Coordinates of C-alpha atoms in Angstrom, one line a residue:
M1 CA 74.2 142.3 74.0
D2 CA 70.8 141.2 75.3
F3 CA 71.3 141.1 79.1
G4 CA 67.8 139.9 79.8
R5 CA 67.9 137.0 77.4
A6 CA 70.8 135.5 79.3
F7 CA 68.4 135.1 82.2
S8 CA 65.4 134.0 80.2
F9 CA 66.8 131.7 77.5
V10 CA 66.8 128.7 79.9
F11 CA 63.0 128.7 80.1
E12 CA 62.6 128.6 76.3
D13 CA 63.6 124.9 76.4
P14 CA 60.6 122.6 77.1
D15 CA 62.9 120.3 79.1
W16 CA 64.6 123.1 81.0
L17 CA 63.5 121.9 84.4
K18 CA 65.0 118.4 83.9
K19 CA 68.2 119.8 82.4
V20 CA 68.8 122.3 85.2
A21 CA 67.9 119.8 87.9
I22 CA 70.4 117.2 86.5
A23 CA 73.1 119.9 86.3
G24 CA 72.3 120.9 89.9
L25 CA 72.5 117.3 91.1
V26 CA 75.8 116.8 89.2
M27 CA 77.2 119.9 91.1
L28 CA 76.8 117.9 94.3
I29 CA 79.6 115.6 93.2
P30 CA 82.8 116.9 94.9
V31 CA 85.3 118.6 92.5
I32 CA 84.3 116.5 89.5
G33 CA 80.8 117.8 89.6
Q34 CA 81.8 121.4 89.6
L35 CA 84.1 120.8 86.6
V36 CA 81.3 119.0 84.7
V37 CA 78.9 121.9 85.2
L38 CA 81.5 124.4 84.3
G39 CA 82.0 122.5 81.0
W40 CA 78.2 122.4 80.6
A41 CA 78.2 126.2 80.9
L42 CA 80.9 126.4 78.2
N43 CA 78.9 124.2 76.0
I44 CA 76.1 126.8 76.3
T45 CA 78.7 129.4 75.4
K46 CA 79.8 127.5 72.3
R47 CA 76.2 127.1 71.2
V48 CA 75.7 130.9 71.5
M49 CA 78.9 131.5 69.6
D50 CA 77.8 129.2 66.8
G51 CA 74.3 130.8 66.7
S52 CA 72.6 127.5 67.6
S53 CA 68.8 127.5 68.1
Y54 CA 69.1 124.8 70.8
V55 CA 71.1 126.7 73.4
L56 CA 70.4 124.6 76.6
P57 CA 72.2 121.3 76.3
D58 CA 71.9 118.1 78.3
I59 CA 74.8 117.2 80.5
D60 CA 77.4 115.4 78.5
F61 CA 79.5 114.0 81.4
G62 CA 82.7 113.1 79.6
G63 CA 82.7 116.1 77.1
D64 CA 81.7 118.6 79.8
L65 CA 84.3 117.2 82.2
G66 CA 87.0 117.7 79.6
R67 CA 85.9 121.3 78.8
G68 CA 85.5 122.1 82.5
F69 CA 89.0 120.8 83.3
M70 CA 90.5 123.0 80.5
A71 CA 88.6 126.0 81.9
F72 CA 90.0 125.2 85.3
V73 CA 93.5 125.2 83.9
I74 CA 92.9 128.5 82.1
G75 CA 91.5 130.1 85.3
F76 CA 94.3 128.7 87.4
V77 CA 97.1 130.1 85.2
Y78 CA 95.4 133.5 84.9
S79 CA 95.1 133.7 88.7
L80 CA 98.7 132.7 89.4
P81 CA 99.9 136.2 90.1
V82 CA 97.5 136.6 93.0
T83 CA 98.3 133.0 94.2
L84 CA 102.1 133.7 94.1
V85 CA 101.8 137.1 95.8
S86 CA 99.5 135.7 98.5
S87 CA 102.0 132.8 99.2
F88 CA 104.9 135.2 99.4
M89 CA 103.0 137.4 101.8
G90 CA 102.2 134.4 103.9
I91 CA 105.9 133.6 104.1
V92 CA 106.8 137.2 105.0
N93 CA 104.1 137.2 107.7
S94 CA 105.5 134.0 109.2
V95 CA 109.1 135.3 109.1
L96 CA 108.3 138.7 110.6
G97 CA 105.9 137.2 113.1
M98 CA 108.6 134.9 114.5
N99 CA 110.8 137.9 115.0
M100 CA 108.2 140.0 116.8
D101 CA 108.6 140.9 120.5
S102 CA 106.8 143.2 122.9
D103 CA 108.5 146.2 121.2
S104 CA 107.8 145.2 117.6
S105 CA 105.0 147.7 116.8
A106 CA 107.0 148.8 113.7
I107 CA 106.9 145.2 112.4
A108 CA 103.2 144.9 113.1
I109 CA 102.5 148.2 111.2
L110 CA 104.6 146.9 108.3
I111 CA 102.6 143.6 108.2
M112 CA 99.4 145.6 108.2
I113 CA 100.6 147.8 105.3
L114 CA 101.7 144.8 103.3
F115 CA 98.4 143.0 103.7
S116 CA 96.5 146.2 102.9
C117 CA 98.5 146.4 99.7
L118 CA 97.8 142.8 99.0
G119 CA 94.1 143.3 99.5
I120 CA 94.0 146.2 97.1
F121 CA 96.1 144.3 94.5
S122 CA 93.8 141.2 94.8
F123 CA 90.7 143.3 94.4
L124 CA 91.9 145.1 91.3
Y125 CA 93.4 142.0 89.8
G126 CA 90.2 140.1 90.5
I127 CA 88.3 142.6 88.3
F128 CA 91.0 142.4 85.7
I129 CA 90.8 138.7 85.5
A130 CA 87.0 138.7 85.5
L131 CA 87.2 140.8 82.3
L132 CA 89.8 138.6 80.7
L133 CA 88.6 135.1 81.4
P134 CA 85.4 135.3 79.3
A135 CA 87.6 136.2 76.3
A136 CA 90.1 133.5 77.1
Y137 CA 87.4 130.9 77.5
T138 CA 85.8 131.8 74.1
R139 CA 89.2 131.8 72.4
Y140 CA 89.8 128.3 73.7
L141 CA 86.3 127.2 72.5
E142 CA 86.8 128.8 69.1
E143 CA 90.0 127.1 68.3
N144 CA 89.7 124.1 70.7
S145 CA 93.2 124.9 71.9
L146 CA 94.6 125.9 75.3
G147 CA 97.2 128.0 73.4
A148 CA 94.5 130.2 72.0
A149 CA 93.3 131.0 75.6
F150 CA 96.9 132.1 76.5
N151 CA 97.4 134.2 73.3
L152 CA 97.4 137.4 75.4
S153 CA 97.6 139.8 72.5
K154 CA 94.3 138.5 71.0
V155 CA 92.6 138.1 74.4
F156 CA 93.6 141.7 75.3
A157 CA 92.5 142.9 71.8
M158 CA 89.0 141.4 72.3
V159 CA 88.5 143.0 75.7
K160 CA 89.9 146.3 74.6
A161 CA 87.7 146.4 71.5
N162 CA 84.5 145.8 73.5
I163 CA 85.2 146.6 77.1
G164 CA 81.6 147.5 77.7
A165 CA 80.4 144.0 76.8
Y166 CA 82.9 142.4 79.3
F167 CA 81.7 144.8 82.0
I168 CA 78.2 143.6 81.3
V169 CA 79.4 140.0 81.7
L170 CA 80.9 141.0 85.0
L171 CA 77.6 142.6 86.1
G172 CA 75.7 139.5 84.9
M173 CA 78.0 137.3 87.0
I174 CA 77.3 139.4 90.1
C175 CA 73.5 139.2 89.4
A176 CA 73.7 135.5 88.8
S177 CA 75.5 135.0 92.1
L178 CA 72.7 136.8 93.8
V179 CA 70.2 134.6 92.1
S180 CA 72.2 131.6 93.2
S181 CA 72.2 132.7 96.8
L182 CA 68.4 133.0 96.8
G183 CA 68.3 129.2 96.7
V184 CA 69.3 129.2 100.4
I185 CA 65.8 130.4 101.2
A186 CA 64.4 127.2 99.8
C187 CA 67.2 125.2 101.6
A188 CA 69.3 122.6 99.7
I189 CA 66.8 121.9 97.0
G190 CA 66.6 125.5 96.0
V191 CA 70.4 125.8 95.9
I192 CA 70.6 122.9 93.5
F193 CA 68.4 124.7 91.0
T194 CA 69.6 128.3 91.4
S195 CA 73.3 127.4 91.3
A196 CA 72.9 125.5 88.0
Y197 CA 70.7 128.2 86.6
A198 CA 73.2 130.9 87.5
T199 CA 76.0 128.9 85.8
A200 CA 73.9 128.6 82.6
V201 CA 73.3 132.4 82.7
I202 CA 77.0 133.1 82.9
G203 CA 77.7 130.7 80.0
H204 CA 75.2 132.5 77.8
L205 CA 76.8 135.9 78.7
Y206 CA 80.2 134.6 77.7
G207 CA 78.9 133.6 74.3
Q208 CA 77.1 136.9 73.8
A209 CA 80.2 138.9 74.6
Y210 CA 82.2 136.8 72.0
V211 CA 79.6 137.3 69.3
D212 CA 79.3 141.0 70.0
T213 CA 83.1 141.4 70.0
K214 CA 83.4 139.3 66.8
R215 CA 81.0 141.7 65.1
K216 CA 83.2 144.6 66.1
L217 CA 86.6 143.2 65.3
G218 CA 85.7 140.9 62.4
A219 CA 86.1 137.2 62.2
A220 CA 89.6 137.3 60.7
V221 CA 91.0 139.2 63.6
I222 CA 89.6 136.9 66.3

């Protein structure tokens, strides 16, 4: 994988400023805008997967919205365990809290232990999902099927075969988030550019991870 290229490819397009600016402005649209830009990032991913020379696309509102919504569904399903555990812990906290009195230090300790365990679980599962989702997204893009994203045996096989690449994607996501936060220095205008740019970087890394994994596993396996 070429980590640096994920951060530099945007500037190879002569119209990069316009494309990134439009993506940033679209992100300002509540909910729908975020889905569109997520779909735009996956369009970048697909172009990298296909070996296209023109990697940075224009915003395709309808097409990107469809891809973004599918990506949202994939991410939502994969994150369900944490959502369900958190909801359960909220119910437990409410029930135990209603039964607490001045001598309920044992219950308070129990609640603290339970929430500490939840925090550890959420952290570890978050890393787990961060490694799986790029593979799930590219499985969806390859076959244009939600079912492909949830074919856990193949998703796990991809990550297992090239775990280093998916950790590089995770590192890239962290770096891209830092770049995005730099936009705060330039106020709202800066955030518009850096957030869209960071999303494009992540999309490129997804595609690179797929290509690298495909090379290791072979096209027939993926």
